[in-house]
mmCIF file of C-alpha atoms and ligand atoms in Angstrom:
data_model
loop_
_atom_site.group_PDB
_atom_site.id
_atom_site.type_symbol
_atom_site.label_atom_id
_atom_site.label_comp_id
_atom_site.label_asym_id
_atom_site.label_seq_id
_atom_site.Cartn_x
_atom_site.Cartn_y
_atom_site.Cartn_z
ATOM 1 C CA UNK A 19 10.670 -17.718 -19.822
ATOM 2 C CA UNK A 20 7.507 -18.799 -21.699
ATOM 3 C CA UNK A 21 4.487 -18.084 -19.531
ATOM 4 C CA UNK A 22 0.997 -16.917 -20.458
ATOM 5 C CA UNK A 23 0.167 -13.901 -18.311
ATOM 6 C CA UNK A 24 -2.753 -14.681 -15.999
ATOM 7 C CA UNK A 25 -5.303 -11.930 -15.659
ATOM 8 C CA UNK A 26 -6.667 -13.273 -12.371
ATOM 9 C CA UNK A 27 -3.216 -12.831 -10.816
ATOM 10 C CA UNK A 28 -2.975 -9.266 -12.135
ATOM 11 C CA UNK A 29 0.010 -10.192 -14.287
ATOM 12 C CA UNK A 30 1.392 -7.311 -16.340
ATOM 13 C CA UNK A 31 5.103 -7.952 -16.640
ATOM 14 C CA UNK A 32 7.564 -5.085 -16.879
ATOM 15 C CA UNK A 33 9.820 -5.226 -19.905
ATOM 16 C CA UNK A 34 11.108 -1.665 -20.405
ATOM 17 C CA UNK A 35 14.797 -1.572 -19.282
ATOM 18 C CA UNK A 36 14.690 2.219 -18.753
ATOM 19 C CA UNK A 37 11.698 1.955 -16.401
ATOM 20 C CA UNK A 38 13.292 -0.982 -14.531
ATOM 21 C CA UNK A 39 16.496 1.076 -14.052
ATOM 22 C CA UNK A 40 14.477 4.031 -12.805
ATOM 23 C CA UNK A 41 12.646 1.804 -10.295
ATOM 24 C CA UNK A 42 15.852 0.232 -8.991
ATOM 25 C CA UNK A 43 17.698 3.563 -8.695
ATOM 26 C CA UNK A 44 14.733 5.012 -6.756
ATOM 27 C CA UNK A 45 14.917 2.072 -4.324
ATOM 28 C CA UNK A 46 18.743 2.287 -4.119
ATOM 29 C CA UNK A 47 19.167 -1.216 -2.594
ATOM 30 C CA UNK A 48 22.313 -1.950 -0.528
ATOM 31 C CA UNK A 49 23.858 -5.345 0.374
ATOM 32 C CA UNK A 50 23.240 -5.067 4.124
ATOM 33 C CA UNK A 51 19.501 -4.350 3.648
ATOM 34 C CA UNK A 52 16.723 -6.947 3.872
ATOM 35 C CA UNK A 53 14.489 -6.665 0.819
ATOM 36 C CA UNK A 54 11.299 -8.549 0.083
ATOM 37 C CA UNK A 55 9.506 -8.353 -3.236
ATOM 38 C CA UNK A 56 5.777 -8.970 -3.589
ATOM 39 C CA UNK A 57 4.967 -10.721 -6.868
ATOM 40 C CA UNK A 58 8.400 -11.113 -8.509
ATOM 41 C CA UNK A 59 6.722 -12.668 -11.564
ATOM 42 C CA UNK A 60 9.352 -13.296 -14.232
ATOM 43 C CA UNK A 61 12.012 -11.444 -12.282
ATOM 44 C CA UNK A 62 12.195 -8.133 -14.158
ATOM 45 C CA UNK A 63 12.928 -6.161 -10.963
ATOM 46 C CA UNK A 64 14.105 -9.127 -8.855
ATOM 47 C CA UNK A 65 17.210 -9.697 -10.985
ATOM 48 C CA UNK A 66 18.436 -6.132 -10.479
ATOM 49 C CA UNK A 67 17.612 -6.073 -6.763
ATOM 50 C CA UNK A 68 19.396 -9.385 -6.232
ATOM 51 C CA UNK A 69 22.467 -8.155 -8.107
ATOM 52 C CA UNK A 70 22.618 -5.227 -5.696
ATOM 53 C CA UNK A 71 21.899 -7.055 -2.418
ATOM 54 C CA UNK A 72 23.125 -10.628 -3.050
ATOM 55 C CA UNK A 73 20.233 -11.989 -1.002
ATOM 56 C CA UNK A 74 16.504 -11.284 -0.652
ATOM 57 C CA UNK A 75 13.015 -12.760 -0.148
ATOM 58 C CA UNK A 76 10.110 -12.817 -2.585
ATOM 59 C CA UNK A 77 6.454 -13.835 -2.198
ATOM 60 C CA UNK A 78 4.793 -15.153 -5.363
ATOM 61 C CA UNK A 79 1.341 -16.729 -5.634
ATOM 62 C CA UNK A 80 1.602 -18.285 -9.105
ATOM 63 C CA UNK A 81 3.415 -21.595 -8.616
ATOM 64 C CA UNK A 82 4.153 -21.950 -12.348
ATOM 65 C CA UNK A 83 6.542 -19.008 -12.048
ATOM 66 C CA UNK A 84 8.552 -20.334 -9.092
ATOM 67 C CA UNK A 85 10.957 -22.833 -10.720
ATOM 68 C CA UNK A 86 11.861 -20.685 -13.751
ATOM 69 C CA UNK A 87 12.405 -17.702 -11.461
ATOM 70 C CA UNK A 88 14.608 -19.710 -9.071
ATOM 71 C CA UNK A 89 16.689 -21.060 -11.979
ATOM 72 C CA UNK A 90 17.090 -17.666 -13.591
ATOM 73 C CA UNK A 91 18.128 -15.960 -10.357
ATOM 74 C CA UNK A 92 20.398 -18.712 -8.937
ATOM 75 C CA UNK A 93 23.612 -17.262 -10.457
ATOM 76 C CA UNK A 94 22.834 -13.799 -9.082
ATOM 77 C CA UNK A 95 22.485 -14.519 -5.359
ATOM 78 C CA UNK A 96 20.344 -16.121 -2.672
ATOM 79 C CA UNK A 97 16.683 -15.636 -3.615
ATOM 80 C CA UNK A 98 14.298 -17.163 -1.045
ATOM 81 C CA UNK A 99 10.974 -17.582 -2.853
ATOM 82 C CA UNK A 100 7.826 -18.119 -0.777
ATOM 83 C CA UNK A 101 4.991 -19.600 -2.836
ATOM 84 C CA UNK A 102 2.149 -17.882 -0.983
ATOM 85 C CA UNK A 103 -0.642 -15.347 -1.116
ATOM 86 C CA UNK A 104 0.848 -12.143 0.304
ATOM 87 C CA UNK A 105 -2.518 -11.324 1.908
ATOM 88 C CA UNK A 106 -2.097 -14.397 4.123
ATOM 89 C CA UNK A 107 1.642 -14.052 4.604
ATOM 90 C CA UNK A 108 3.249 -12.403 7.629
ATOM 91 C CA UNK A 109 6.174 -10.465 6.177
ATOM 92 C CA UNK A 110 7.461 -9.689 9.691
ATOM 93 C CA UNK A 111 8.182 -13.416 10.134
ATOM 94 C CA UNK A 112 11.056 -12.982 7.649
ATOM 95 C CA UNK A 113 12.991 -10.484 9.701
ATOM 96 C CA UNK A 114 14.735 -10.507 13.097
ATOM 97 C CA UNK A 115 12.780 -8.579 15.789
ATOM 98 C CA UNK A 116 15.217 -5.651 15.810
ATOM 99 C CA UNK A 117 15.561 -5.401 12.005
ATOM 100 C CA UNK A 118 13.349 -3.830 9.366
ATOM 101 C CA UNK A 119 12.266 -4.817 5.892
ATOM 102 C CA UNK A 120 12.297 -2.875 2.648
ATOM 103 C CA UNK A 121 9.237 -3.996 0.682
ATOM 104 C CA UNK A 122 9.068 -3.670 -3.090
ATOM 105 C CA UNK A 123 6.540 -4.656 -5.739
ATOM 106 C CA UNK A 124 4.908 -4.085 -9.054
ATOM 107 C CA UNK A 125 1.649 -5.053 -7.396
ATOM 108 C CA UNK A 126 -1.264 -6.984 -8.912
ATOM 109 C CA UNK A 127 -3.591 -3.999 -9.473
ATOM 110 C CA UNK A 128 -6.776 -6.007 -8.786
ATOM 111 C CA UNK A 129 -5.824 -6.476 -5.107
ATOM 112 C CA UNK A 130 -3.518 -3.520 -4.496
ATOM 113 C CA UNK A 131 -5.717 -1.792 -1.880
ATOM 114 C CA UNK A 132 -6.139 -4.955 0.285
ATOM 115 C CA UNK A 133 -2.344 -5.463 0.044
ATOM 116 C CA UNK A 134 -1.712 -1.888 1.239
ATOM 117 C CA UNK A 135 -4.070 -2.332 4.206
ATOM 118 C CA UNK A 136 -2.499 -5.718 5.032
ATOM 119 C CA UNK A 137 0.979 -4.129 5.088
ATOM 120 C CA UNK A 138 -0.176 -1.198 7.212
ATOM 121 C CA UNK A 139 -1.031 -3.698 9.956
ATOM 122 C CA UNK A 140 2.597 -4.848 9.966
ATOM 123 C CA UNK A 141 4.212 -1.435 9.446
ATOM 124 C CA UNK A 142 6.288 -1.832 12.627
ATOM 125 C CA UNK A 143 8.727 -4.193 10.858
ATOM 126 C CA UNK A 144 8.891 -2.169 7.634
ATOM 127 C CA UNK A 145 11.425 0.573 6.909
ATOM 128 C CA UNK A 146 9.964 1.567 3.550
ATOM 129 C CA UNK A 147 7.845 0.342 0.641
ATOM 130 C CA UNK A 148 8.150 1.068 -3.078
ATOM 131 C CA UNK A 149 5.230 0.109 -5.261
ATOM 132 C CA UNK A 150 4.100 0.285 -8.842
ATOM 133 C CA UNK A 151 0.369 0.868 -8.807
ATOM 134 C CA UNK A 152 -2.444 2.166 -10.916
ATOM 135 C CA UNK A 153 -1.846 5.924 -11.248
ATOM 136 C CA UNK A 154 -5.311 6.676 -9.929
ATOM 137 C CA UNK A 155 -4.552 4.741 -6.719
ATOM 138 C CA UNK A 156 -1.305 6.685 -6.196
ATOM 139 C CA UNK A 157 -3.226 9.948 -6.643
ATOM 140 C CA UNK A 158 -5.654 8.806 -3.936
ATOM 141 C CA UNK A 159 -2.833 7.753 -1.612
ATOM 142 C CA UNK A 160 -1.156 11.167 -1.693
ATOM 143 C CA UNK A 161 -4.268 13.383 -1.957
ATOM 144 C CA UNK A 162 -4.894 16.307 0.412
ATOM 145 C CA UNK A 163 -8.212 17.299 2.057
ATOM 146 C CA UNK A 164 -10.576 19.123 -0.267
ATOM 147 C CA UNK A 165 -9.277 17.200 -3.292
ATOM 148 C CA UNK A 166 -11.770 14.836 -4.907
ATOM 149 C CA UNK A 167 -9.200 11.999 -4.771
ATOM 150 C CA UNK A 168 -8.964 12.383 -0.967
ATOM 151 C CA UNK A 169 -10.633 9.472 0.797
ATOM 152 C CA UNK A 170 -10.269 6.511 3.130
ATOM 153 C CA UNK A 171 -7.035 5.309 1.505
ATOM 154 C CA UNK A 172 -5.433 8.787 1.822
ATOM 155 C CA UNK A 173 -6.331 9.121 5.509
ATOM 156 C CA UNK A 174 -5.367 5.590 6.537
ATOM 157 C CA UNK A 175 -2.008 5.674 4.747
ATOM 158 C CA UNK A 176 -1.054 9.232 5.646
ATOM 159 C CA UNK A 177 -1.825 8.577 9.327
ATOM 160 C CA UNK A 178 0.979 6.019 9.358
ATOM 161 C CA UNK A 179 3.333 6.809 6.469
ATOM 162 C CA UNK A 180 5.028 9.540 4.543
ATOM 163 C CA UNK A 181 3.618 9.093 1.001
ATOM 164 C CA UNK A 182 5.840 10.238 -1.889
ATOM 165 C CA UNK A 183 4.643 9.719 -5.474
ATOM 166 C CA UNK A 184 7.824 9.343 -7.590
ATOM 167 C CA UNK A 185 7.043 9.022 -11.317
ATOM 168 C CA UNK A 186 4.436 7.879 -13.819
ATOM 169 C CA UNK A 187 4.668 5.059 -16.356
ATOM 170 C CA UNK A 188 2.582 4.469 -19.481
ATOM 171 C CA UNK A 189 0.998 1.106 -20.401
ATOM 172 C CA UNK A 190 3.695 0.348 -23.021
ATOM 173 C CA UNK A 191 6.260 -0.560 -20.333
ATOM 174 C CA UNK A 192 4.288 -3.754 -19.523
ATOM 175 C CA UNK A 193 3.337 -6.973 -21.288
ATOM 176 C CA UNK A 194 0.453 -7.312 -21.666
ATOM 177 C CA UNK A 195 -0.155 -3.545 -21.557
ATOM 178 C CA UNK A 196 -2.701 -2.627 -18.848
ATOM 179 C CA UNK A 197 -5.650 -0.404 -19.775
ATOM 180 C CA UNK A 198 -4.582 2.227 -17.235
ATOM 181 C CA UNK A 199 -1.582 4.455 -16.523
ATOM 182 C CA UNK A 200 0.702 3.487 -13.664
ATOM 183 C CA UNK A 201 2.777 5.337 -11.089
ATOM 184 C CA UNK A 202 5.619 4.463 -8.740
ATOM 185 C CA UNK A 203 5.320 5.518 -5.112
ATOM 186 C CA UNK A 204 7.384 5.432 -1.898
ATOM 187 C CA UNK A 205 5.809 4.854 1.538
ATOM 188 C CA UNK A 206 7.838 5.383 4.707
ATOM 189 C CA UNK A 207 6.127 4.341 7.956
ATOM 190 C CA UNK A 208 6.721 6.939 10.693
ATOM 191 C CA UNK A 209 8.912 5.660 13.547
ATOM 192 C CA UNK A 210 6.812 7.813 15.867
ATOM 193 C CA UNK A 211 3.336 8.536 14.565
ATOM 194 C CA UNK A 212 2.776 12.227 13.897
ATOM 195 C CA UNK A 213 -0.812 11.815 15.028
ATOM 196 C CA UNK A 214 -1.291 9.502 18.011
ATOM 197 C CA UNK A 215 -4.282 7.190 17.603
ATOM 198 C CA UNK A 216 -5.652 5.582 20.767
ATOM 199 C CA UNK A 217 -7.725 2.838 19.194
ATOM 200 C CA UNK A 218 -6.601 1.900 15.685
ATOM 201 C CA UNK A 219 -9.644 -0.349 15.093
ATOM 202 C CA UNK A 220 -12.073 2.405 16.009
ATOM 203 C CA UNK A 221 -10.189 4.979 13.904
ATOM 204 C CA UNK A 222 -10.313 2.644 10.931
ATOM 205 C CA UNK A 223 -14.079 1.995 11.321
ATOM 206 C CA UNK A 224 -14.822 5.693 11.731
ATOM 207 C CA UNK A 225 -12.849 6.742 8.649
ATOM 208 C CA UNK A 226 -14.479 3.988 6.568
ATOM 209 C CA UNK A 227 -17.922 5.062 7.771
ATOM 210 C CA UNK A 228 -17.268 8.758 7.140
ATOM 211 C CA UNK A 229 -16.275 8.115 3.510
ATOM 212 C CA UNK A 230 -18.886 5.421 2.811
ATOM 213 C CA UNK A 231 -21.296 8.172 1.763
ATOM 214 C CA UNK A 232 -18.900 10.987 0.985
ATOM 215 C CA UNK A 233 -21.562 13.493 -0.070
ATOM 216 C CA UNK A 234 -23.201 13.332 3.364
ATOM 217 C CA UNK A 235 -22.275 15.625 6.239
ATOM 218 C CA UNK A 236 -20.387 14.180 9.226
ATOM 219 C CA UNK A 237 -23.551 14.623 11.304
ATOM 220 C CA UNK A 238 -25.287 12.094 9.023
ATOM 221 C CA UNK A 239 -22.511 9.754 7.944
ATOM 222 C CA UNK A 240 -21.233 9.287 11.537
ATOM 223 C CA UNK A 241 -24.690 9.327 13.119
ATOM 224 C CA UNK A 242 -24.283 5.823 14.610
ATOM 225 C CA UNK A 243 -20.714 6.314 15.833
ATOM 226 C CA UNK A 244 -20.125 9.862 17.053
ATOM 227 C CA UNK A 245 -22.274 12.294 19.064
ATOM 228 C CA UNK A 246 -22.700 15.724 17.475
ATOM 229 C CA UNK A 247 -21.678 17.189 20.856
ATOM 230 C CA UNK A 248 -18.306 15.395 20.633
ATOM 231 C CA UNK A 249 -17.670 17.048 17.272
ATOM 232 C CA UNK A 250 -18.728 20.436 18.587
ATOM 233 C CA UNK A 251 -16.540 20.142 21.707
ATOM 234 C CA UNK A 252 -13.550 19.663 19.397
ATOM 235 C CA UNK A 253 -14.593 22.639 17.250
ATOM 236 C CA UNK A 254 -15.486 20.393 14.290
ATOM 237 C CA UNK A 255 -18.475 21.623 12.333
ATOM 238 C CA UNK A 256 -20.895 18.622 11.969
ATOM 239 C CA UNK A 257 -22.039 20.154 8.672
ATOM 240 C CA UNK A 258 -18.664 19.416 7.055
ATOM 241 C CA UNK A 259 -18.132 16.421 4.777
ATOM 242 C CA UNK A 260 -15.432 13.773 5.361
ATOM 243 C CA UNK A 261 -13.341 15.046 2.445
ATOM 244 C CA UNK A 262 -12.890 18.373 4.276
ATOM 245 C CA UNK A 263 -11.262 16.851 7.401
ATOM 246 C CA UNK A 264 -7.493 16.428 7.614
ATOM 247 C CA UNK A 265 -5.838 13.336 9.068
ATOM 248 C CA UNK A 266 -5.096 14.996 12.402
ATOM 249 C CA UNK A 267 -8.728 16.049 12.877
ATOM 250 C CA UNK A 268 -9.927 12.517 12.062
ATOM 251 C CA UNK A 269 -7.532 11.224 14.744
ATOM 252 C CA UNK A 270 -8.725 13.778 17.328
ATOM 253 C CA UNK A 271 -12.334 12.885 16.621
ATOM 254 C CA UNK A 272 -11.690 9.126 16.879
ATOM 255 C CA UNK A 273 -9.667 9.579 20.092
ATOM 256 C CA UNK A 274 -12.507 11.511 21.711
ATOM 257 C CA UNK A 275 -15.374 9.367 20.368
ATOM 258 C CA UNK A 276 -13.860 5.967 21.189
ATOM 259 C CA UNK A 277 -14.141 6.820 24.908
ATOM 260 C CA UNK A 278 -17.894 7.501 24.798
ATOM 261 C CA UNK A 279 -20.860 5.186 24.243
ATOM 262 C CA UNK A 280 -22.106 5.305 20.645
ATOM 263 C CA UNK A 281 -25.284 7.366 20.004
ATOM 264 C CA UNK A 282 -28.414 5.219 20.405
HETATM 265 N N1 SAM B 1 7.294 -8.095 -10.643
HETATM 266 C C1 SAM B 1 6.922 -8.596 -11.958
HETATM 267 C C2 SAM B 1 7.182 -7.504 -12.982
HETATM 268 O O1 SAM B 1 7.321 -6.345 -12.583
HETATM 269 O O2 SAM B 1 7.231 -7.829 -14.166
HETATM 270 C C3 SAM B 1 5.452 -9.026 -11.993
HETATM 271 C C4 SAM B 1 4.440 -7.979 -11.619
HETATM 272 S S1 SAM B 1 2.765 -8.465 -11.920
HETATM 273 C C5 SAM B 1 1.998 -6.886 -12.071
HETATM 274 C C6 SAM B 1 2.132 -8.970 -10.315
HETATM 275 C C7 SAM B 1 2.774 -10.246 -9.746
HETATM 276 O O3 SAM B 1 2.143 -10.527 -8.479
HETATM 277 C C8 SAM B 1 2.585 -11.488 -10.598
HETATM 278 O O4 SAM B 1 3.762 -12.220 -10.656
HETATM 279 C C9 SAM B 1 1.487 -12.280 -9.857
HETATM 280 O O5 SAM B 1 1.535 -13.673 -10.082
HETATM 281 C C10 SAM B 1 1.799 -11.920 -8.418
HETATM 282 N N2 SAM B 1 0.654 -12.035 -7.496
HETATM 283 C C11 SAM B 1 -0.676 -11.856 -7.772
HETATM 284 N N3 SAM B 1 -1.426 -11.989 -6.679
HETATM 285 C C12 SAM B 1 -0.566 -12.266 -5.668
HETATM 286 C C13 SAM B 1 -0.743 -12.544 -4.275
HETATM 287 N N4 SAM B 1 -1.962 -12.530 -3.704
HETATM 288 N N5 SAM B 1 0.353 -12.819 -3.525
HETATM 289 C C14 SAM B 1 1.594 -12.824 -4.083
HETATM 290 N N6 SAM B 1 1.828 -12.582 -5.407
HETATM 291 C C15 SAM B 1 0.762 -12.303 -6.182
#
């Protein structure tokens, strides 16, 4: 396939057969499973997934890649390619109401965080997700409180999914080679949330606000959203910073604060 990699589409194509094998064995695809790949590109992972399942979906934005990909994959199985922006695509529309998707992708790094948040909104139809991402993003996804990588992404993902970083990959596995290291990660949405959240929109706003000025204390960063008394009633010290609060405590705080009028 002759194609000039487009930077604006975050195109860094995998070419290392050992890394591709490692990715596919970590996913362990089975014929009865419904897989969808985000950004199949030139088919480096798609080919192997299709060989294993015989049928799958893929969402690719770059229309120049669609025909060559379809031709290359035709002998391997039924690949349904959707020429669309995944951020505007409802993955749940691909699957029957009772079934669940397995989502896979070597994601375009420039929009990986918006893609993760988009998928979180549709987590109810997703069994698991396996992604290649910038290593630094994977560190943030799996970080624990007190760690300097711990932030909004850690809290929002860990509230809904089990996050398991799997392995790291150097730039040489891709063409063109990215300037950063990469890592492969598994996300498994909880069937029953470990921490119940009453108002997801409020929780999301509060977490974003708390980390928007991460050096500030909760008393200051959440000044417009949460009364100091609400924190104190829950035994949360208003002098703490957001990075010191675990996911469960964020949920408790949001659940209590969403019921009260915001401070004036
Ligand atoms: N899966 C291929 C591989 O591993 O070699 C390509 C991975 S490349 C890092 C990212 C892929 O995502 C490219 O094919 C790119 O065109 C596609 N892409 C970029 N933005 C996208 C979007 N918003 N929606 C769907 N696909 C997108």
